[in-house]
Amino acid sequence: MKSFICFYAIALFTLGFNAFSQTTYPKITGYFGILHPIATFSSEQTTVNFRDYYAVGFPTGINIWKNQKIGFSFEIVPNIRVQGNSDKVTNLLFHPGVLVALGKGYTFAGRAAFESSGRYGLTPVINKTVIKSDNCSYFVAVPLPIRFGNDHPASFTVGFQFGIAF
């Protein structure tokens, strides 16, 4: 009887401890970032941010993780362009996609892209969590947007993003 009670106490302690250390799915997280497009390449031209203008985006989104490996993300990105004495919101990007955890803090996001400017396409993103705490994590990412449409040639952009997830 003593061994049964001891076993029962150990089992309850172990189950209780594991319940606190395990994540419940689906898991919902939010994030906010700052995106700097570095260079855009097309058959007509190559444009470089910070030279003749400054462009910046503010990705804001929600991730819904189905399990540790795969999730869904919905992101909205307002883009601002500053050139000379003029600044304006130039585009609003709707950016749904799939998330795949690659391990060691890396995540791949494969996103569809629908821009208010009439462009559309895909955006593969490699993301790395660089600081993780109990309340939030900080990340860096490299988005690689590919865009088509609106009577412009196809384009490819390399960007740099950093942000906070909570």
Short mmCIF file of N, CA and C in Angstrom, two decimals:
data_model
loop_
_atom_site.label_atom_id
_atom_site.label_comp_id
_atom_site.label_asym_id
_atom_site.label_seq_id
_atom_site.Cartn_x
_atom_site.Cartn_y
_atom_site.Cartn_z
N MET A 1 0.82 -1.20 0.00
CA MET A 1 0.00 0.00 0.00
C MET A 1 0.87 1.27 0.00
N LYS A 2 1.95 1.26 0.81
CA LYS A 2 2.84 2.41 0.84
C LYS A 2 3.46 2.65 -0.53
N SER A 3 3.83 1.58 -1.23
CA SER A 3 4.44 1.74 -2.55
C SER A 3 3.43 2.31 -3.54
N PHE A 4 2.15 1.92 -3.40
CA PHE A 4 1.11 2.46 -4.28
C PHE A 4 0.94 3.96 -4.05
N ILE A 5 0.90 4.38 -2.78
CA ILE A 5 0.75 5.79 -2.45
C ILE A 5 1.97 6.58 -2.94
N CYS A 6 3.14 6.03 -2.75
CA CYS A 6 4.37 6.69 -3.21
C CYS A 6 4.36 6.82 -4.74
N PHE A 7 3.99 5.75 -5.43
CA PHE A 7 3.91 5.77 -6.90
C PHE A 7 2.88 6.81 -7.36
N TYR A 8 1.72 6.84 -6.69
CA TYR A 8 0.65 7.78 -7.03
C TYR A 8 1.13 9.22 -6.83
N ALA A 9 1.83 9.50 -5.74
CA ALA A 9 2.33 10.85 -5.46
C ALA A 9 3.36 11.27 -6.52
N ILE A 10 4.25 10.35 -6.88
CA ILE A 10 5.26 10.65 -7.91
C ILE A 10 4.58 10.89 -9.25
N ALA A 11 3.59 10.09 -9.60
CA ALA A 11 2.87 10.25 -10.87
C ALA A 11 2.16 11.60 -10.92
N LEU A 12 1.48 11.98 -9.82
CA LEU A 12 0.80 13.28 -9.79
C LEU A 12 1.79 14.42 -9.93
N PHE A 13 2.92 14.34 -9.22
CA PHE A 13 3.93 15.38 -9.30
C PHE A 13 4.47 15.50 -10.73
N THR A 14 4.76 14.37 -11.34
CA THR A 14 5.31 14.35 -12.70
C THR A 14 4.30 14.90 -13.69
N LEU A 15 3.05 14.47 -13.59
CA LEU A 15 2.02 14.97 -14.50
C LEU A 15 1.80 16.46 -14.30
N GLY A 16 1.78 16.92 -13.06
CA GLY A 16 1.60 18.34 -12.79
C GLY A 16 2.76 19.15 -13.31
N PHE A 17 3.98 18.67 -13.15
CA PHE A 17 5.16 19.38 -13.64
C PHE A 17 5.15 19.45 -15.15
N ASN A 18 4.81 18.34 -15.82
CA ASN A 18 4.76 18.33 -17.28
C ASN A 18 3.66 19.22 -17.82
N ALA A 19 2.57 19.35 -17.09
CA ALA A 19 1.47 20.20 -17.55
C ALA A 19 1.91 21.65 -17.63
N PHE A 20 2.79 22.08 -16.71
CA PHE A 20 3.26 23.45 -16.74
C PHE A 20 4.33 23.68 -17.79
N SER A 21 5.08 22.65 -18.16
CA SER A 21 6.18 22.84 -19.09
C SER A 21 5.78 22.60 -20.54
N GLN A 22 4.59 22.09 -20.78
CA GLN A 22 4.16 21.82 -22.15
C GLN A 22 3.33 22.98 -22.68
N THR A 23 3.42 23.21 -23.98
CA THR A 23 2.62 24.24 -24.63
C THR A 23 1.34 23.62 -25.13
N THR A 24 0.24 24.32 -24.94
CA THR A 24 -1.05 23.86 -25.43
C THR A 24 -1.27 24.38 -26.84
N TYR A 25 -1.72 23.53 -27.74
CA TYR A 25 -1.98 23.91 -29.12
C TYR A 25 -3.45 23.80 -29.41
N PRO A 26 -3.98 24.69 -30.25
CA PRO A 26 -3.28 25.71 -31.01
C PRO A 26 -2.76 26.82 -30.10
N LYS A 27 -1.61 27.38 -30.48
CA LYS A 27 -0.96 28.45 -29.74
C LYS A 27 -1.01 29.71 -30.60
N ILE A 28 -1.45 30.81 -30.02
CA ILE A 28 -1.60 32.07 -30.75
C ILE A 28 -0.56 33.06 -30.25
N THR A 29 0.19 33.64 -31.18
CA THR A 29 1.16 34.68 -30.84
C THR A 29 0.95 35.88 -31.77
N GLY A 30 1.34 37.02 -31.31
CA GLY A 30 1.29 38.23 -32.13
C GLY A 30 2.68 38.80 -32.28
N TYR A 31 2.86 39.68 -33.25
CA TYR A 31 4.17 40.29 -33.44
C TYR A 31 4.05 41.63 -34.14
N PHE A 32 5.12 42.41 -34.01
CA PHE A 32 5.26 43.69 -34.69
C PHE A 32 6.71 43.83 -35.10
N GLY A 33 6.94 44.37 -36.29
CA GLY A 33 8.31 44.52 -36.76
C GLY A 33 8.51 45.77 -37.59
N ILE A 34 9.76 45.96 -37.97
CA ILE A 34 10.14 47.04 -38.88
C ILE A 34 10.89 46.39 -40.03
N LEU A 35 10.44 46.69 -41.24
CA LEU A 35 10.99 46.07 -42.45
C LEU A 35 11.69 47.13 -43.30
N HIS A 36 12.92 46.84 -43.67
CA HIS A 36 13.67 47.70 -44.58
C HIS A 36 13.95 46.93 -45.86
N PRO A 37 13.29 47.30 -46.97
CA PRO A 37 13.70 46.70 -48.24
C PRO A 37 15.09 47.24 -48.57
N ILE A 38 15.98 46.36 -48.96
CA ILE A 38 17.36 46.79 -49.24
C ILE A 38 17.53 47.12 -50.73
N ALA A 39 17.16 46.17 -51.60
CA ALA A 39 17.30 46.38 -53.05
C ALA A 39 16.21 45.60 -53.77
N THR A 40 15.72 46.18 -54.86
CA THR A 40 14.71 45.53 -55.71
C THR A 40 15.26 45.43 -57.12
N PHE A 41 15.11 44.24 -57.70
CA PHE A 41 15.65 43.96 -59.03
C PHE A 41 14.50 43.61 -59.98
N SER A 42 14.52 44.20 -61.17
CA SER A 42 13.56 43.84 -62.23
C SER A 42 14.29 43.96 -63.56
N SER A 43 13.61 43.60 -64.64
CA SER A 43 14.24 43.69 -65.96
C SER A 43 14.45 45.15 -66.39
N GLU A 44 13.71 46.08 -65.80
CA GLU A 44 13.84 47.49 -66.15
C GLU A 44 14.88 48.24 -65.34
N GLN A 45 15.03 47.88 -64.04
CA GLN A 45 15.93 48.66 -63.19
C GLN A 45 16.24 47.92 -61.90
N THR A 46 17.23 48.43 -61.22
CA THR A 46 17.55 48.02 -59.86
C THR A 46 17.42 49.25 -58.99
N THR A 47 16.61 49.16 -57.93
CA THR A 47 16.44 50.29 -57.02
C THR A 47 17.00 49.89 -55.66
N VAL A 48 17.64 50.87 -55.01
CA VAL A 48 18.26 50.63 -53.72
C VAL A 48 17.66 51.60 -52.71
N ASN A 49 17.17 51.05 -51.61
CA ASN A 49 16.65 51.88 -50.53
C ASN A 49 17.79 52.68 -49.92
N PHE A 50 17.49 53.81 -49.32
CA PHE A 50 18.42 54.70 -48.63
C PHE A 50 19.22 55.58 -49.60
N ARG A 51 19.12 55.38 -50.91
CA ARG A 51 19.89 56.20 -51.84
C ARG A 51 19.09 57.43 -52.25
N ASP A 52 18.05 57.24 -53.03
CA ASP A 52 17.22 58.36 -53.50
C ASP A 52 15.96 58.54 -52.66
N TYR A 53 15.65 57.57 -51.86
CA TYR A 53 14.44 57.60 -51.03
C TYR A 53 14.64 56.65 -49.85
N TYR A 54 13.71 56.70 -48.92
CA TYR A 54 13.72 55.77 -47.79
C TYR A 54 12.35 55.11 -47.73
N ALA A 55 12.32 53.79 -47.78
CA ALA A 55 11.08 53.03 -47.67
C ALA A 55 11.15 52.16 -46.42
N VAL A 56 10.04 52.06 -45.72
CA VAL A 56 9.98 51.24 -44.51
C VAL A 56 8.58 50.64 -44.41
N GLY A 57 8.52 49.42 -43.91
CA GLY A 57 7.24 48.74 -43.68
C GLY A 57 7.12 48.36 -42.22
N PHE A 58 5.89 48.18 -41.78
CA PHE A 58 5.61 47.84 -40.39
C PHE A 58 4.75 46.57 -40.31
N PRO A 59 5.37 45.40 -40.46
CA PRO A 59 4.62 44.15 -40.42
C PRO A 59 4.02 43.92 -39.04
N THR A 60 2.74 43.64 -39.03
CA THR A 60 2.01 43.35 -37.81
C THR A 60 1.16 42.12 -38.09
N GLY A 61 1.25 41.13 -37.20
CA GLY A 61 0.51 39.91 -37.52
C GLY A 61 0.19 39.04 -36.34
N ILE A 62 -0.52 37.97 -36.67
CA ILE A 62 -0.91 36.93 -35.71
C ILE A 62 -0.51 35.59 -36.29
N ASN A 63 0.16 34.78 -35.46
CA ASN A 63 0.51 33.42 -35.83
C ASN A 63 -0.34 32.45 -35.03
N ILE A 64 -0.87 31.46 -35.69
CA ILE A 64 -1.63 30.40 -35.03
C ILE A 64 -0.89 29.10 -35.29
N TRP A 65 -0.21 28.61 -34.26
CA TRP A 65 0.57 27.37 -34.39
C TRP A 65 -0.33 26.17 -34.12
N LYS A 66 -0.44 25.29 -35.10
CA LYS A 66 -1.25 24.06 -34.95
C LYS A 66 -0.55 23.08 -34.02
N ASN A 67 0.78 22.99 -34.15
CA ASN A 67 1.61 22.17 -33.28
C ASN A 67 3.00 22.79 -33.28
N GLN A 68 4.00 22.07 -32.78
CA GLN A 68 5.35 22.64 -32.69
C GLN A 68 5.97 22.90 -34.04
N LYS A 69 5.52 22.25 -35.09
CA LYS A 69 6.17 22.31 -36.40
C LYS A 69 5.49 23.19 -37.43
N ILE A 70 4.17 23.34 -37.36
CA ILE A 70 3.46 24.02 -38.45
C ILE A 70 2.40 24.97 -37.91
N GLY A 71 2.23 26.07 -38.64
CA GLY A 71 1.24 27.06 -38.22
C GLY A 71 0.77 27.90 -39.40
N PHE A 72 -0.16 28.80 -39.11
CA PHE A 72 -0.71 29.73 -40.08
C PHE A 72 -0.44 31.13 -39.58
N SER A 73 -0.16 32.04 -40.49
CA SER A 73 0.12 33.41 -40.11
C SER A 73 -0.67 34.37 -40.99
N PHE A 74 -1.15 35.45 -40.39
CA PHE A 74 -1.78 36.51 -41.16
C PHE A 74 -1.12 37.82 -40.78
N GLU A 75 -0.63 38.51 -41.78
CA GLU A 75 0.15 39.72 -41.57
C GLU A 75 -0.40 40.85 -42.44
N ILE A 76 -0.37 42.05 -41.90
CA ILE A 76 -0.70 43.26 -42.64
C ILE A 76 0.51 44.18 -42.54
N VAL A 77 0.93 44.76 -43.69
CA VAL A 77 2.13 45.59 -43.70
C VAL A 77 1.84 46.92 -44.39
N PRO A 78 1.67 48.00 -43.62
CA PRO A 78 1.63 49.32 -44.26
C PRO A 78 3.06 49.74 -44.62
N ASN A 79 3.24 50.28 -45.80
CA ASN A 79 4.55 50.72 -46.27
C ASN A 79 4.54 52.23 -46.45
N ILE A 80 5.61 52.86 -45.99
CA ILE A 80 5.77 54.31 -46.08
C ILE A 80 7.01 54.61 -46.90
N ARG A 81 6.92 55.63 -47.73
CA ARG A 81 8.07 56.05 -48.54
C ARG A 81 8.31 57.54 -48.29
N VAL A 82 9.57 57.88 -48.01
CA VAL A 82 9.98 59.27 -47.79
C VAL A 82 10.96 59.62 -48.90
N GLN A 83 10.62 60.69 -49.64
CA GLN A 83 11.49 61.14 -50.72
C GLN A 83 11.47 62.65 -50.75
N GLY A 84 12.64 63.24 -50.54
CA GLY A 84 12.70 64.71 -50.47
C GLY A 84 11.89 65.20 -49.29
N ASN A 85 10.98 66.15 -49.55
CA ASN A 85 10.11 66.68 -48.50
C ASN A 85 8.77 65.99 -48.44
N SER A 86 8.62 64.90 -49.19
CA SER A 86 7.34 64.19 -49.27
C SER A 86 7.42 62.83 -48.57
N ASP A 87 6.39 62.52 -47.84
CA ASP A 87 6.27 61.19 -47.26
C ASP A 87 4.81 60.76 -47.33
N LYS A 88 4.59 59.46 -47.60
CA LYS A 88 3.22 58.97 -47.71
C LYS A 88 3.18 57.45 -47.58
N VAL A 89 2.01 56.96 -47.22
CA VAL A 89 1.77 55.51 -47.25
C VAL A 89 1.60 55.14 -48.71
N THR A 90 2.45 54.26 -49.19
CA THR A 90 2.44 53.92 -50.61
C THR A 90 1.72 52.62 -50.90
N ASN A 91 1.52 51.80 -49.89
CA ASN A 91 1.01 50.47 -50.16
C ASN A 91 0.56 49.83 -48.85
N LEU A 92 -0.45 48.97 -48.94
CA LEU A 92 -0.87 48.13 -47.82
C LEU A 92 -0.83 46.69 -48.32
N LEU A 93 -0.09 45.86 -47.64
CA LEU A 93 0.14 44.48 -48.05
C LEU A 93 -0.64 43.52 -47.16
N PHE A 94 -1.44 42.65 -47.76
CA PHE A 94 -2.10 41.55 -47.06
C PHE A 94 -1.26 40.32 -47.31
N HIS A 95 -0.87 39.62 -46.24
CA HIS A 95 0.22 38.66 -46.33
C HIS A 95 -0.06 37.36 -45.57
N PRO A 96 -1.04 36.54 -45.98
CA PRO A 96 -1.28 35.28 -45.28
C PRO A 96 -0.24 34.23 -45.67
N GLY A 97 0.00 33.26 -44.77
CA GLY A 97 0.96 32.24 -45.13
C GLY A 97 1.06 31.10 -44.14
N VAL A 98 1.91 30.17 -44.49
CA VAL A 98 2.17 28.99 -43.66
C VAL A 98 3.51 29.16 -42.96
N LEU A 99 3.59 28.66 -41.73
CA LEU A 99 4.82 28.71 -40.94
C LEU A 99 5.34 27.29 -40.74
N VAL A 100 6.64 27.13 -40.88
CA VAL A 100 7.27 25.83 -40.64
C VAL A 100 8.46 26.06 -39.72
N ALA A 101 8.40 25.47 -38.52
CA ALA A 101 9.52 25.58 -37.58
C ALA A 101 10.65 24.68 -38.08
N LEU A 102 11.84 25.26 -38.22
CA LEU A 102 12.98 24.52 -38.74
C LEU A 102 13.93 24.05 -37.63
N GLY A 103 13.69 24.50 -36.41
CA GLY A 103 14.55 24.13 -35.28
C GLY A 103 15.60 25.18 -35.01
N LYS A 104 16.15 25.15 -33.80
CA LYS A 104 17.21 26.07 -33.35
C LYS A 104 16.83 27.54 -33.52
N GLY A 105 15.53 27.85 -33.36
CA GLY A 105 15.06 29.22 -33.44
C GLY A 105 14.73 29.72 -34.83
N TYR A 106 14.91 28.89 -35.86
CA TYR A 106 14.62 29.28 -37.24
C TYR A 106 13.20 28.88 -37.62
N THR A 107 12.56 29.75 -38.40
CA THR A 107 11.23 29.48 -38.95
C THR A 107 11.21 29.91 -40.40
N PHE A 108 10.55 29.11 -41.23
CA PHE A 108 10.30 29.49 -42.62
C PHE A 108 8.84 29.92 -42.72
N ALA A 109 8.60 31.07 -43.33
CA ALA A 109 7.24 31.53 -43.61
C ALA A 109 7.10 31.61 -45.13
N GLY A 110 6.14 30.90 -45.67
CA GLY A 110 5.81 30.99 -47.09
C GLY A 110 4.52 31.77 -47.22
N ARG A 111 4.59 32.97 -47.73
CA ARG A 111 3.44 33.87 -47.73
C ARG A 111 2.95 34.19 -49.14
N ALA A 112 1.65 34.29 -49.28
CA ALA A 112 1.04 34.88 -50.47
C ALA A 112 1.02 36.38 -50.25
N ALA A 113 1.07 37.16 -51.31
CA ALA A 113 1.15 38.62 -51.17
C ALA A 113 0.11 39.28 -52.07
N PHE A 114 -0.67 40.18 -51.47
CA PHE A 114 -1.69 40.93 -52.19
C PHE A 114 -1.55 42.39 -51.78
N GLU A 115 -1.08 43.23 -52.70
CA GLU A 115 -0.80 44.63 -52.39
C GLU A 115 -1.91 45.55 -52.89
N SER A 116 -2.17 46.60 -52.14
CA SER A 116 -3.19 47.57 -52.55
C SER A 116 -2.74 48.32 -53.81
N SER A 117 -1.47 48.26 -54.15
CA SER A 117 -0.96 48.90 -55.37
C SER A 117 -1.30 48.09 -56.62
N GLY A 118 -1.89 46.92 -56.45
CA GLY A 118 -2.26 46.08 -57.59
C GLY A 118 -1.26 44.97 -57.87
N ARG A 119 -0.17 44.91 -57.14
CA ARG A 119 0.82 43.86 -57.31
C ARG A 119 0.44 42.65 -56.46
N TYR A 120 0.95 41.50 -56.83
CA TYR A 120 0.70 40.27 -56.08
C TYR A 120 1.92 39.37 -56.24
N GLY A 121 1.97 38.32 -55.44
CA GLY A 121 3.10 37.40 -55.57
C GLY A 121 3.28 36.52 -54.36
N LEU A 122 4.54 36.19 -54.11
CA LEU A 122 4.92 35.32 -53.01
C LEU A 122 6.05 35.97 -52.23
N THR A 123 6.13 35.63 -50.94
CA THR A 123 7.23 36.12 -50.13
C THR A 123 7.74 34.99 -49.25
N PRO A 124 8.84 34.35 -49.64
CA PRO A 124 9.48 33.43 -48.70
C PRO A 124 10.27 34.24 -47.67
N VAL A 125 10.20 33.81 -46.41
CA VAL A 125 10.87 34.53 -45.33
C VAL A 125 11.61 33.52 -44.45
N ILE A 126 12.86 33.82 -44.13
CA ILE A 126 13.59 33.05 -43.13
C ILE A 126 13.69 33.93 -41.89
N ASN A 127 13.25 33.38 -40.75
CA ASN A 127 13.15 34.12 -39.51
C ASN A 127 14.01 33.42 -38.45
N LYS A 128 14.67 34.18 -37.60
CA LYS A 128 15.48 33.62 -36.52
C LYS A 128 15.17 34.35 -35.22
N THR A 129 14.76 33.61 -34.20
CA THR A 129 14.59 34.18 -32.87
C THR A 129 15.98 34.36 -32.27
N VAL A 130 16.30 35.60 -31.87
CA VAL A 130 17.63 35.87 -31.35
C VAL A 130 17.65 36.04 -29.83
N ILE A 131 16.55 36.48 -29.24
CA ILE A 131 16.43 36.58 -27.79
C ILE A 131 15.04 36.09 -27.41
N LYS A 132 14.97 35.16 -26.47
CA LYS A 132 13.69 34.62 -26.04
C LYS A 132 13.58 34.76 -24.53
N SER A 133 12.47 35.33 -24.07
CA SER A 133 12.21 35.43 -22.63
C SER A 133 10.83 34.84 -22.35
N ASP A 134 10.40 34.88 -21.10
CA ASP A 134 9.09 34.33 -20.75
C ASP A 134 7.94 35.12 -21.37
N ASN A 135 8.11 36.43 -21.55
CA ASN A 135 7.02 37.29 -22.02
C ASN A 135 7.05 37.61 -23.50
N CYS A 136 8.23 37.57 -24.11
CA CYS A 136 8.34 37.96 -25.52
C CYS A 136 9.62 37.39 -26.11
N SER A 137 9.74 37.54 -27.40
CA SER A 137 10.99 37.16 -28.07
C SER A 137 11.28 38.20 -29.14
N TYR A 138 12.56 38.35 -29.43
CA TYR A 138 13.01 39.29 -30.45
C TYR A 138 13.54 38.48 -31.62
N PHE A 139 13.25 38.95 -32.82
CA PHE A 139 13.63 38.18 -34.00
C PHE A 139 14.21 39.07 -35.09
N VAL A 140 14.94 38.43 -35.99
CA VAL A 140 15.40 39.05 -37.23
C VAL A 140 14.91 38.17 -38.36
N ALA A 141 14.71 38.74 -39.52
CA ALA A 141 14.19 37.97 -40.65
C ALA A 141 14.72 38.54 -41.96
N VAL A 142 14.76 37.67 -42.96
CA VAL A 142 15.14 38.08 -44.31
C VAL A 142 13.98 37.72 -45.24
N PRO A 143 13.13 38.70 -45.59
CA PRO A 143 12.06 38.46 -46.56
C PRO A 143 12.61 38.62 -47.98
N LEU A 144 12.11 37.80 -48.89
CA LEU A 144 12.55 37.81 -50.29
C LEU A 144 11.33 37.91 -51.21
N PRO A 145 10.66 39.07 -51.25
CA PRO A 145 9.43 39.23 -52.02
C PRO A 145 9.64 39.09 -53.53
N ILE A 146 8.73 38.36 -54.16
CA ILE A 146 8.66 38.23 -55.62
C ILE A 146 7.29 38.78 -56.02
N ARG A 147 7.26 39.79 -56.90
CA ARG A 147 6.00 40.45 -57.24
C ARG A 147 5.77 40.47 -58.74
N PHE A 148 4.47 40.46 -59.09
CA PHE A 148 4.00 40.49 -60.48
C PHE A 148 2.84 41.47 -60.56
N GLY A 149 2.43 41.78 -61.79
CA GLY A 149 1.18 42.50 -62.01
C GLY A 149 1.27 44.01 -62.06
N ASN A 150 0.11 44.60 -62.32
CA ASN A 150 -0.12 46.04 -62.40
C ASN A 150 0.75 46.68 -63.49
N ASP A 151 0.91 45.99 -64.61
CA ASP A 151 1.64 46.49 -65.77
C ASP A 151 3.10 46.84 -65.48
N HIS A 152 3.69 46.14 -64.51
CA HIS A 152 5.12 46.29 -64.20
C HIS A 152 5.80 44.94 -64.41
N PRO A 153 7.10 44.95 -64.71
CA PRO A 153 7.78 43.67 -64.84
C PRO A 153 7.90 42.97 -63.49
N ALA A 154 8.09 41.67 -63.53
CA ALA A 154 8.30 40.91 -62.30
C ALA A 154 9.49 41.49 -61.55
N SER A 155 9.43 41.45 -60.23
CA SER A 155 10.52 42.00 -59.43
C SER A 155 10.85 41.06 -58.28
N PHE A 156 12.08 41.20 -57.80
CA PHE A 156 12.58 40.43 -56.68
C PHE A 156 13.26 41.41 -55.73
N THR A 157 12.91 41.33 -54.44
CA THR A 157 13.46 42.25 -53.45
C THR A 157 14.15 41.46 -52.35
N VAL A 158 15.20 42.04 -51.81
CA VAL A 158 15.86 41.51 -50.62
C VAL A 158 15.63 42.52 -49.52
N GLY A 159 15.14 42.03 -48.36
CA GLY A 159 14.87 42.94 -47.26
C GLY A 159 15.46 42.44 -45.95
N PHE A 160 15.40 43.31 -44.95
CA PHE A 160 15.83 42.97 -43.60
C PHE A 160 14.74 43.43 -42.64
N GLN A 161 14.37 42.55 -41.71
CA GLN A 161 13.29 42.85 -40.77
C GLN A 161 13.74 42.47 -39.36
N PHE A 162 13.32 43.25 -38.39
CA PHE A 162 13.52 42.87 -37.00
C PHE A 162 12.25 43.21 -36.25
N GLY A 163 12.02 42.53 -35.13
CA GLY A 163 10.79 42.80 -34.41
C GLY A 163 10.69 42.06 -33.10
N ILE A 164 9.50 42.15 -32.53
CA ILE A 164 9.19 41.53 -31.25
C ILE A 164 7.93 40.70 -31.39
N ALA A 165 7.96 39.51 -30.82
CA ALA A 165 6.80 38.61 -30.81
C ALA A 165 6.38 38.42 -29.35
N PHE A 166 5.09 38.30 -29.13
CA PHE A 166 4.58 38.16 -27.77
C PHE A 166 3.42 37.18 -27.74
#
